[in-house]
Tab-separated table of C-alpha atoms (C1' of nucleotides) in Angstrom:
chain	number	residue	atom	x	y	z
A	1	MET	CA	127.879	169.298	49.168
A	2	SER	CA	125.009	171.682	48.534
A	3	ALA	CA	121.693	170.422	47.204
A	4	PRO	CA	121.136	171.843	43.732
A	5	SER	CA	117.642	170.457	43.321
A	6	ASP	CA	117.329	167.838	46.008
A	7	PRO	CA	114.478	165.572	44.952
A	8	VAL	CA	113.583	164.395	48.421
A	9	ILE	CA	113.611	167.498	50.554
A	10	ARG	CA	111.014	169.559	48.762
A	11	PRO	CA	109.763	172.879	50.115
A	12	PRO	CA	106.140	172.154	50.924
A	13	ASP	CA	105.112	175.672	49.959
A	14	ARG	CA	105.797	175.397	46.272
A	15	PRO	CA	103.334	172.991	44.642
A	16	LEU	CA	104.377	170.509	41.978
A	17	ARG	CA	104.040	171.554	38.417
A	18	ALA	CA	101.045	170.049	36.640
A	19	ASP	CA	102.941	167.444	34.641
A	20	ALA	CA	105.064	166.564	37.645
A	21	ALA	CA	101.965	166.017	39.739
A	22	ARG	CA	100.501	163.847	36.996
A	23	ASN	CA	103.628	161.739	36.924
A	24	HIS	CA	103.687	161.519	40.679
A	25	ALA	CA	100.195	160.081	40.687
A	26	ALA	CA	100.896	157.838	37.707
A	27	ILE	CA	103.948	156.395	39.419
A	28	LEU	CA	102.029	155.698	42.611
A	29	ALA	CA	99.291	153.962	40.676
A	30	ALA	CA	101.767	152.049	38.548
A	31	ALA	CA	103.702	150.966	41.627
A	32	ARG	CA	100.583	149.678	43.303
A	33	ALA	CA	99.601	147.705	40.216
A	34	ALA	CA	103.118	146.431	39.631
A	35	LEU	CA	103.517	145.273	43.207
A	36	GLU	CA	100.441	143.132	42.762
A	37	ALA	CA	101.209	141.824	39.316
A	38	ASP	CA	104.932	141.226	39.652
A	39	GLY	CA	105.408	140.739	43.364
A	40	PRO	CA	107.023	142.790	46.122
A	41	ASP	CA	110.413	142.848	44.402
A	42	VAL	CA	109.395	144.513	41.161
A	43	ALA	CA	112.141	146.485	39.565
A	44	LEU	CA	111.637	150.228	39.802
A	45	GLU	CA	112.442	150.181	36.098
A	46	GLU	CA	109.270	148.156	35.553
A	47	VAL	CA	107.253	150.559	37.658
A	48	ALA	CA	108.522	153.434	35.565
A	49	ARG	CA	107.667	151.552	32.392
A	50	ARG	CA	104.105	150.980	33.583
A	51	ALA	CA	103.762	154.609	34.560
A	52	GLY	CA	104.954	155.674	31.117
A	53	VAL	CA	107.882	157.668	32.460
A	54	ALA	CA	111.624	157.268	32.299
A	55	PRO	CA	113.379	155.626	35.252
A	56	SER	CA	115.166	158.872	35.958
A	57	THR	CA	111.843	160.594	36.465
A	58	LEU	CA	110.850	158.070	39.055
A	59	TYR	CA	114.095	158.710	40.884
A	60	ARG	CA	113.491	162.434	40.823
A	61	ARG	CA	110.102	162.006	42.487
A	62	PHE	CA	111.191	159.368	44.978
A	63	ALA	CA	114.585	158.965	46.515
A	64	GLY	CA	114.508	155.216	46.081
A	65	ARG	CA	112.586	152.055	46.630
A	66	ASP	CA	111.946	152.693	50.313
A	67	GLU	CA	110.432	156.078	49.780
A	68	LEU	CA	108.291	154.905	46.886
A	69	VAL	CA	106.865	151.978	48.810
A	70	ALA	CA	106.246	154.146	51.832
A	71	ALA	CA	104.361	156.637	49.678
A	72	VAL	CA	102.237	153.913	48.117
A	73	LEU	CA	101.433	152.512	51.530
A	74	GLU	CA	100.550	155.914	52.924
A	75	ASP	CA	98.326	156.420	49.903
A	76	TYR	CA	96.591	153.107	50.411
A	77	VAL	CA	95.987	153.632	54.105
A	78	ALA	CA	94.594	157.090	53.620
A	79	GLU	CA	92.378	156.050	50.752
A	80	SER	CA	91.111	152.640	51.843
A	81	VAL	CA	91.847	151.810	55.435
A	82	GLU	CA	90.975	155.007	57.221
A	83	PRO	CA	87.576	155.506	55.552
A	84	LEU	CA	86.770	151.912	56.447
A	85	LEU	CA	87.646	152.524	60.066
A	86	ALA	CA	85.639	155.711	60.086
A	87	ARG	CA	82.556	153.979	58.690
A	88	ALA	CA	82.861	151.192	61.261
A	89	ALA	CA	83.009	153.707	64.089
A	90	ALA	CA	79.545	154.859	63.069
A	91	VAL	CA	77.978	151.413	63.305
A	92	ASP	CA	75.855	150.908	66.386
A	93	ASP	CA	76.223	147.244	67.197
A	94	PRO	CA	79.765	146.645	68.492
A	95	TRP	CA	80.029	143.085	67.191
A	96	THR	CA	78.799	144.054	63.745
A	97	ALA	CA	81.194	146.971	63.688
A	98	LEU	CA	84.149	144.810	64.645
A	99	THR	CA	83.451	141.932	62.289
A	100	GLY	CA	82.666	144.355	59.518
A	101	VAL	CA	85.943	146.160	59.836
A	102	LEU	CA	87.893	142.920	59.991
A	103	GLU	CA	86.162	141.643	56.879
A	104	GLY	CA	86.796	144.913	55.117
A	105	LEU	CA	90.447	144.936	56.057
A	106	VAL	CA	91.007	141.380	54.950
A	107	ASP	CA	89.148	141.933	51.728
A	108	GLY	CA	91.254	144.954	50.910
A	109	VAL	CA	94.560	143.558	51.987
A	110	THR	CA	94.151	140.317	50.051
A	111	ARG	CA	94.114	142.513	46.994
A	112	HIS	CA	97.292	144.288	48.014
A	113	ARG	CA	99.542	141.522	49.253
A	114	GLY	CA	102.473	142.681	47.200
A	115	LEU	CA	102.315	146.155	48.617
A	116	LEU	CA	102.112	144.968	52.172
A	117	THR	CA	104.960	142.505	51.750
A	118	ALA	CA	107.129	145.181	50.195
A	119	ALA	CA	106.186	147.610	52.932
A	120	LYS	CA	107.273	145.151	55.561
A	121	ALA	CA	110.529	144.514	53.725
A	122	VAL	CA	111.521	148.169	53.609
A	123	GLY	CA	110.237	149.002	57.066
A	124	ALA	CA	107.501	151.311	55.873
A	125	PHE	CA	105.291	150.492	58.841
A	126	THR	CA	106.282	153.389	60.985
A	127	PRO	CA	104.973	153.624	64.526
A	128	GLU	CA	102.917	156.644	63.473
A	129	LEU	CA	101.240	154.726	60.679
A	130	ALA	CA	100.540	151.801	62.961
A	131	ALA	CA	99.089	154.097	65.583
A	132	ARG	CA	96.738	155.654	63.056
A	133	THR	CA	95.043	152.331	62.484
A	134	LEU	CA	95.496	150.859	65.940
A	135	ALA	CA	93.766	153.704	67.706
A	136	PRO	CA	90.367	153.362	65.980
A	137	LEU	CA	90.738	149.595	66.017
A	138	GLY	CA	91.378	149.654	69.740
A	139	GLU	CA	88.317	151.783	70.228
A	140	LEU	CA	86.151	149.247	68.399
A	141	LEU	CA	87.629	146.492	70.507
A	142	ARG	CA	87.014	148.406	73.711
A	143	ARG	CA	83.371	148.915	72.763
A	144	GLY	CA	82.941	145.223	72.098
A	145	GLN	CA	84.508	144.309	75.387
A	146	ALA	CA	82.405	146.854	77.263
A	147	ALA	CA	79.315	145.311	75.708
A	148	GLY	CA	80.511	141.885	76.800
A	149	VAL	CA	80.564	140.363	73.332
A	150	VAL	CA	84.328	140.158	72.874
A	151	ARG	CA	86.818	138.278	74.996
A	152	ALA	CA	88.319	140.579	77.572
A	153	ASP	CA	91.906	139.437	77.123
A	154	LEU	CA	92.227	140.598	73.537
A	155	GLU	CA	94.414	143.553	72.680
A	156	PRO	CA	94.318	145.930	69.702
A	157	THR	CA	97.364	144.364	68.071
A	158	ASP	CA	95.604	141.008	68.227
A	159	LEU	CA	93.185	142.371	65.677
A	160	LEU	CA	95.982	143.138	63.243
A	161	VAL	CA	97.356	139.665	63.823
A	162	VAL	CA	93.942	138.192	63.090
A	163	VAL	CA	93.781	140.127	59.841
A	164	HIS	CA	97.229	138.930	58.919
A	165	MET	CA	96.349	135.329	59.710
A	166	THR	CA	93.240	135.480	57.601
A	167	VAL	CA	95.002	137.110	54.707
A	168	VAL	CA	97.554	134.350	54.358
A	169	THR	CA	94.823	131.807	53.852
A	170	ALA	CA	94.172	133.469	50.531
A	171	GLU	CA	97.414	131.972	49.312
A	172	HIS	CA	95.836	128.550	49.554
A	173	ASP	CA	92.428	129.456	48.212
A	174	SER	CA	91.604	133.045	47.467
A	175	ARG	CA	87.904	132.614	48.007
A	176	ARG	CA	87.721	130.786	51.319
A	177	TRP	CA	89.087	133.381	53.695
A	178	PRO	CA	85.668	134.122	55.236
A	179	ARG	CA	85.612	130.556	56.427
A	180	TYR	CA	88.879	130.986	58.286
A	181	LEU	CA	87.977	134.393	59.598
A	182	ASN	CA	84.872	132.858	61.097
A	183	LEU	CA	87.021	130.234	62.771
A	184	LEU	CA	88.954	133.025	64.420
A	185	LEU	CA	85.878	135.063	65.258
A	186	ASP	CA	84.486	132.027	67.040
A	187	GLY	CA	87.520	132.096	69.249
A	188	MET	CA	87.308	135.830	69.795
A	189	ALA	CA	83.695	135.985	70.885
A	190	ALA	CA	83.117	136.153	74.614
A	191	ARG	CA	82.426	132.749	76.105
A	192	ARG	CA	78.733	132.429	76.835
A	193	GLY	CA	78.119	131.938	80.538
B	1	MET	CA	125.877	119.447	21.993
B	2	SER	CA	126.787	116.216	23.767
B	3	ALA	CA	126.994	116.039	27.530
B	4	PRO	CA	130.600	115.418	28.529
B	5	SER	CA	130.009	115.035	32.253
B	6	ASP	CA	126.505	116.257	32.874
B	7	PRO	CA	126.328	117.267	36.546
B	8	VAL	CA	122.572	117.000	36.918
B	9	ILE	CA	121.619	113.761	35.259
B	10	ARG	CA	123.545	111.383	37.444
B	11	PRO	CA	123.178	107.628	37.080
B	12	PRO	CA	121.395	106.654	40.284
B	13	ASP	CA	123.173	103.310	40.404
B	14	ARG	CA	126.632	104.706	41.084
B	15	PRO	CA	126.803	106.151	44.602
B	16	LEU	CA	128.648	109.346	45.383
B	17	ARG	CA	132.206	109.070	46.471
B	18	ALA	CA	132.773	109.637	50.181
B	19	ASP	CA	134.115	113.193	49.892
B	20	ALA	CA	131.431	114.139	47.395
B	21	ALA	CA	128.760	112.864	49.748
B	22	ARG	CA	130.326	114.891	52.552
B	23	ASN	CA	130.180	118.008	50.449
B	24	HIS	CA	126.627	117.262	49.427
B	25	ALA	CA	125.589	117.117	53.062
B	26	ALA	CA	127.657	120.164	53.984
B	27	ILE	CA	126.013	122.188	51.244
B	28	LEU	CA	122.531	121.167	52.329
B	29	ALA	CA	123.302	122.110	55.908
B	30	ALA	CA	124.907	125.381	54.888
B	31	ALA	CA	121.968	126.246	52.663
B	32	ARG	CA	119.514	125.625	55.456
B	33	ALA	CA	121.489	127.805	57.826
B	34	ALA	CA	122.045	130.510	55.243
B	35	LEU	CA	118.368	130.651	54.317
B	36	GLU	CA	117.570	131.407	57.942
B	37	ALA	CA	120.384	133.805	58.606
B	38	ASP	CA	120.382	135.747	55.354
B	39	GLY	CA	116.837	135.297	54.116
B	40	PRO	CA	115.298	133.380	51.233
B	41	ASP	CA	117.348	135.211	48.614
B	42	VAL	CA	120.825	134.300	49.791
B	43	ALA	CA	123.409	134.189	47.061
B	44	LEU	CA	124.494	130.679	46.227
B	45	GLU	CA	128.030	131.966	46.511
B	46	GLU	CA	127.350	132.646	50.172
B	47	VAL	CA	125.991	129.135	50.641
B	48	ALA	CA	129.147	127.718	49.103
B	49	ARG	CA	131.256	129.881	51.352
B	50	ARG	CA	129.431	128.633	54.429
B	51	ALA	CA	129.788	125.053	53.303
B	52	GLY	CA	133.496	125.525	52.824
B	53	VAL	CA	133.405	124.571	49.165
B	54	ALA	CA	133.992	126.426	45.950
B	55	PRO	CA	130.975	127.758	44.033
B	56	SER	CA	131.800	125.424	41.192
B	57	THR	CA	131.417	122.475	43.547
B	58	LEU	CA	127.978	123.635	44.559
B	59	TYR	CA	126.972	123.858	40.925
B	60	ARG	CA	128.359	120.409	40.293
B	61	ARG	CA	126.142	118.938	42.995
B	62	PHE	CA	123.023	120.989	42.236
B	63	ALA	CA	121.887	122.278	38.903
B	64	GLY	CA	120.916	125.641	40.310
B	65	ARG	CA	118.972	127.465	42.937
B	66	ASP	CA	115.728	125.604	42.331
B	67	GLU	CA	117.249	122.196	42.696
B	68	LEU	CA	119.174	123.191	45.799
B	69	VAL	CA	116.141	124.599	47.546
B	70	ALA	CA	114.082	121.583	46.571
B	71	ALA	CA	116.729	119.287	48.023
B	72	VAL	CA	116.892	121.233	51.272
B	73	LEU	CA	113.118	121.109	51.568
B	74	GLU	CA	113.008	117.417	50.851
B	75	ASP	CA	115.687	116.946	53.476
B	76	TYR	CA	113.742	118.957	56.022
B	77	VAL	CA	110.486	117.123	55.426
B	78	ALA	CA	112.107	113.725	55.640
B	79	GLU	CA	114.060	114.591	58.743
B	80	SER	CA	111.611	116.674	60.769
B	81	VAL	CA	108.090	116.560	59.436
B	82	GLU	CA	107.614	112.905	58.680
B	83	PRO	CA	108.965	111.623	62.011
B	84	LEU	CA	106.646	114.071	63.744
B	85	LEU	CA	103.688	112.751	61.819
B	86	ALA	CA	104.731	109.188	62.548
B	87	ARG	CA	104.973	109.861	66.286
B	88	ALA	CA	101.556	111.509	66.321
B	89	ALA	CA	100.006	108.524	64.608
B	90	ALA	CA	101.039	106.435	67.607
B	91	VAL	CA	99.293	108.672	70.145
B	92	ASP	CA	96.058	107.213	71.476
B	93	ASP	CA	93.908	110.234	72.183
B	94	PRO	CA	92.859	111.781	68.855
B	95	TRP	CA	92.662	115.354	70.139
B	96	THR	CA	96.070	115.158	71.777
B	97	ALA	CA	97.537	113.663	68.633
B	98	LEU	CA	96.104	116.392	66.462
B	99	THR	CA	97.039	119.339	68.641
B	100	GLY	CA	100.454	117.844	69.234
B	101	VAL	CA	101.227	117.554	65.572
B	102	LEU	CA	99.993	121.065	64.861
B	103	GLU	CA	102.141	122.464	67.638
B	104	GLY	CA	105.115	120.517	66.405
B	105	LEU	CA	104.658	121.675	62.849
B	106	VAL	CA	104.321	125.305	63.827
B	107	ASP	CA	107.274	125.108	66.142
B	108	GLY	CA	109.450	123.635	63.427
B	109	VAL	CA	108.306	125.851	60.626
B	110	THR	CA	108.765	129.061	62.605
B	111	ARG	CA	112.413	128.109	62.759
B	112	HIS	CA	112.636	127.568	59.008
B	113	ARG	CA	110.768	130.504	57.569
B	114	GLY	CA	113.514	131.317	55.125
B	115	LEU	CA	113.525	127.827	53.699
B	116	LEU	CA	109.772	127.731	53.342
B	117	THR	CA	109.632	131.136	51.704
B	118	ALA	CA	112.340	130.175	49.256
B	119	ALA	CA	110.611	126.875	48.562
B	120	LYS	CA	107.412	128.663	47.741
B	121	ALA	CA	109.265	131.081	45.483
B	122	VAL	CA	110.867	128.362	43.387
B	123	GLY	CA	107.830	126.101	43.375
B	124	ALA	CA	109.431	123.327	45.375
B	125	PHE	CA	106.129	122.255	46.896
B	126	THR	CA	105.337	119.508	44.470
B	127	PRO	CA	102.027	117.700	44.653
B	128	GLU	CA	103.909	114.563	45.718
B	129	LEU	CA	105.535	116.330	48.627
B	130	ALA	CA	102.217	117.809	49.695
B	131	ALA	CA	100.567	114.427	49.495
B	132	ARG	CA	103.203	112.885	51.750
B	133	THR	CA	102.211	115.185	54.578
B	134	LEU	CA	98.530	115.491	53.781
B	135	ALA	CA	97.874	111.771	53.926
B	136	PRO	CA	98.948	111.237	57.561
B	137	LEU	CA	97.434	114.570	58.511
B	138	GLY	CA	94.143	113.564	56.968
B	139	GLU	CA	94.219	110.345	58.907
B	140	LEU	CA	94.661	112.215	62.188
B	141	LEU	CA	91.778	114.463	61.254
B	142	ARG	CA	89.563	111.525	60.353
B	143	ARG	CA	90.248	109.912	63.733
B	144	GLY	CA	89.331	113.099	65.543
B	145	GLN	CA	86.137	113.453	63.608
B	146	ALA	CA	85.230	109.807	64.182
B	147	ALA	CA	85.703	110.380	67.913
B	148	GLY	CA	83.472	113.435	67.708
B	149	VAL	CA	86.033	115.882	69.050
B	150	VAL	CA	86.753	117.725	65.802
B	151	ARG	CA	84.333	119.652	63.653
B	152	ALA	CA	83.061	117.446	60.852
B	153	ASP	CA	83.401	120.019	58.106
B	154	LEU	CA	87.169	120.350	58.318
B	155	GLU	CA	89.346	118.996	55.544
B	156	PRO	CA	92.991	117.912	55.587
B	157	THR	CA	94.171	121.015	53.765
B	158	ASP	CA	92.515	123.112	56.457
B	159	LEU	CA	95.142	121.809	58.838
B	160	LEU	CA	97.951	123.094	56.652
B	161	VAL	CA	96.177	126.407	56.426
B	162	VAL	CA	95.906	126.524	60.200
B	163	VAL	CA	99.618	125.874	60.517
B	164	HIS	CA	100.346	128.623	58.035
B	165	MET	CA	98.057	131.046	59.846
B	166	THR	CA	99.731	130.354	63.131
B	167	VAL	CA	103.215	130.638	61.725
B	168	VAL	CA	102.654	134.148	60.436
B	169	THR	CA	101.776	135.345	63.912
B	170	ALA	CA	105.402	134.739	64.802
B	171	GLU	CA	106.260	137.742	62.673
B	172	HIS	CA	104.470	139.953	65.172
B	173	ASP	CA	105.720	138.263	68.306
B	174	SER	CA	107.767	135.118	68.031
B	175	ARG	CA	106.692	133.775	71.401
B	176	ARG	CA	102.941	134.202	71.320
B	177	TRP	CA	101.969	131.769	68.613
B	178	PRO	CA	100.523	129.228	71.064
B	179	ARG	CA	97.980	131.857	72.013
B	180	TYR	CA	96.808	132.189	68.449
B	181	LEU	CA	96.920	128.484	67.780
B	182	ASN	CA	94.611	128.022	70.737
B	183	LEU	CA	92.250	130.585	69.253
B	184	LEU	CA	92.082	128.449	66.140
B	185	LEU	CA	91.827	125.183	68.031
B	186	ASP	CA	88.830	126.644	69.869
B	187	GLY	CA	87.169	127.086	66.534
B	188	MET	CA	88.144	123.635	65.334
B	189	ALA	CA	86.831	121.681	68.291
B	190	ALA	CA	83.429	120.070	67.830
B	191	ARG	CA	80.628	122.213	69.206
B	192	ARG	CA	79.435	120.782	72.489
B	193	GLY	CA	75.843	120.138	72.901
C	1	DC	C1'	150.676	100.213	47.898
C	2	DT	C1'	149.672	101.854	43.472
C	3	DC	C1'	147.331	104.048	40.012
C	4	DG	C1'	143.370	105.576	37.328
C	5	DA	C1'	139.217	107.807	37.921
C	6	DA	C1'	136.315	110.852	40.435
C	7	DG	C1'	136.159	114.970	42.567
C	8	DT	C1'	137.829	119.626	43.931
C	9	DG	C1'	139.590	124.531	44.113
C	10	DG	C1'	139.586	128.816	42.460
C	11	DG	C1'	139.690	132.163	39.193
C	12	DA	C1'	138.325	134.381	35.093
C	13	DG	C1'	134.550	135.493	32.471
C	14	DT	C1'	129.712	136.083	30.354
C	15	DG	C1'	125.342	137.844	30.508
C	16	DA	C1'	121.353	139.482	32.700
C	17	DA	C1'	118.899	142.377	35.878
C	18	DC	C1'	118.925	146.489	38.611
C	19	DT	C1'	119.995	150.752	40.860
C	20	DG	C1'	121.111	155.209	40.533
C	21	DT	C1'	123.367	159.355	37.852
C	22	DC	C1'	124.279	162.847	34.130
C	23	DG	C1'	123.733	166.120	30.386
C	24	DG	C1'	121.127	167.736	26.905
C	25	DT	C1'	116.187	168.844	25.638
C	26	DT	C1'	111.274	169.995	26.194
C	27	DG	C1'	107.398	172.311	27.636
C	28	DA	C1'	104.584	174.499	31.684
C	29	DG	C1'	103.746	178.703	33.731
C	30	DT	C1'	104.132	183.603	33.823
D	1	DA	C1'	108.661	184.877	24.699
D	2	DC	C1'	111.587	183.353	28.182
D	3	DT	C1'	113.115	180.561	31.882
D	4	DC	C1'	113.657	176.949	34.839
D	5	DA	C1'	111.385	172.734	36.551
D	6	DA	C1'	110.916	168.488	34.905
D	7	DC	C1'	111.681	165.293	31.365
D	8	DC	C1'	114.091	161.518	28.703
D	9	DG	C1'	117.563	158.278	27.111
D	10	DA	C1'	121.875	156.603	27.731
D	11	DC	C1'	125.020	154.774	30.640
D	12	DA	C1'	128.244	153.742	34.652
D	13	DG	C1'	128.538	150.531	38.332
D	14	DT	C1'	127.018	146.561	41.051
D	15	DT	C1'	125.509	142.151	42.093
D	16	DC	C1'	124.533	137.685	41.089
D	17	DA	C1'	123.773	133.177	38.466
D	18	DC	C1'	125.992	130.206	36.104
D	19	DT	C1'	130.051	128.293	32.981
D	20	DC	C1'	134.645	126.751	31.782
D	21	DC	C1'	139.044	125.282	32.541
D	22	DC	C1'	142.928	122.673	34.424
D	23	DA	C1'	146.263	121.573	37.796
D	24	DC	C1'	145.802	119.338	42.036
D	25	DT	C1'	143.958	116.140	45.639
D	26	DT	C1'	141.537	112.257	47.369
D	27	DC	C1'	139.223	108.044	46.992
D	28	DG	C1'	138.929	103.213	46.587
D	29	DA	C1'	139.480	98.988	43.649
D	30	DG	C1'	142.763	95.571	42.711
DNA sequence: CTCGAAGTGGGAGTGAACTGTCGGTTGAGT
DNA sequence: ACTCAACCGACAGTTCACTCCCACTTCGAG
């Protein structure tokens, strides 16, 4: 019942060996690509194939599908979403900041539908992860409402819902989502008195 | 290589025997229920179990998963969607007719997410099926535009997109979709002035 | 009511697709 | 040069789609 070389619980002090780190990164990249190309249910075998490693190696790095998807998601958020949110926070005009971040989110997510679907399926959206994006998003919303350009009854989660709504339109026509986002933005703008 | 008793290609002149027809209906009903309860990937074995028939009977009635899902979808459209469209066509006020049908569609589809997901996965949305709903929908849209209450640049497929957008909000909170539909309807109404 | 045909049950079985594990081997780091 | 982390390939085990078979039941035409 001991753990001879437990792949999951890894002492954070000892760094990965060079080749192991390479594989780790290759698997993450391969998983992201595979989720897009082959859908949210890709076989881990296929991910391993794309990464150029044996399936057993994948299982040594990640305990299973859940952990792999969670890692890919974490990777994506840290690399794409958070910088976007940070840039938006630096924009002066609240409306521009808000629409810009929504456009950026939709644009990114439409290119990672497979990942997001898989993440939902395995429950990779932890409260912590959600909070990390909702907090800055809520701040943008608050600024817009304070400036009187955004409807007062909107909540931070509404913004995620709006992103989700816009993203699904890409299934019908991948190039017309700005049209539908504008439809929603129309509804979100404060009513002119 | 001959076909001793080919289960799929059935002479359309000879009707099903009473018990066979019963099973056919039971399987369709069971499949619909199973798709909701167990998700779009339910095992056909499970469907057969729910229907109270042997797996072999299911395969005798339907060639495979694709055909079963297509039949369930066809059934659903004929039974729920088309009557709804027909009722809306009889409503006098164009705006009421349009919003009513959109609400009805969303309400129905949110209760059949599994079916719709499965249908998408197996490509059961044939152009013919789409046309059967798009034609009446387009007519409702045309009436609204003629009356000047709906934005002129909307197209029939936009209405399906709007339904889809609204339906996905149910994943976040199953009871708040009217809120988001209203957001969209705001954007769809003709600009006053 | 009778009888042939249509339909069914259920089990055994094939093959494919995956997940996850094991033991021997390689090569990175010291 | 030596050792152990990390690798690979093979494989056990599962699940599921779909097929085949045949004795049995049920239907419905005459």
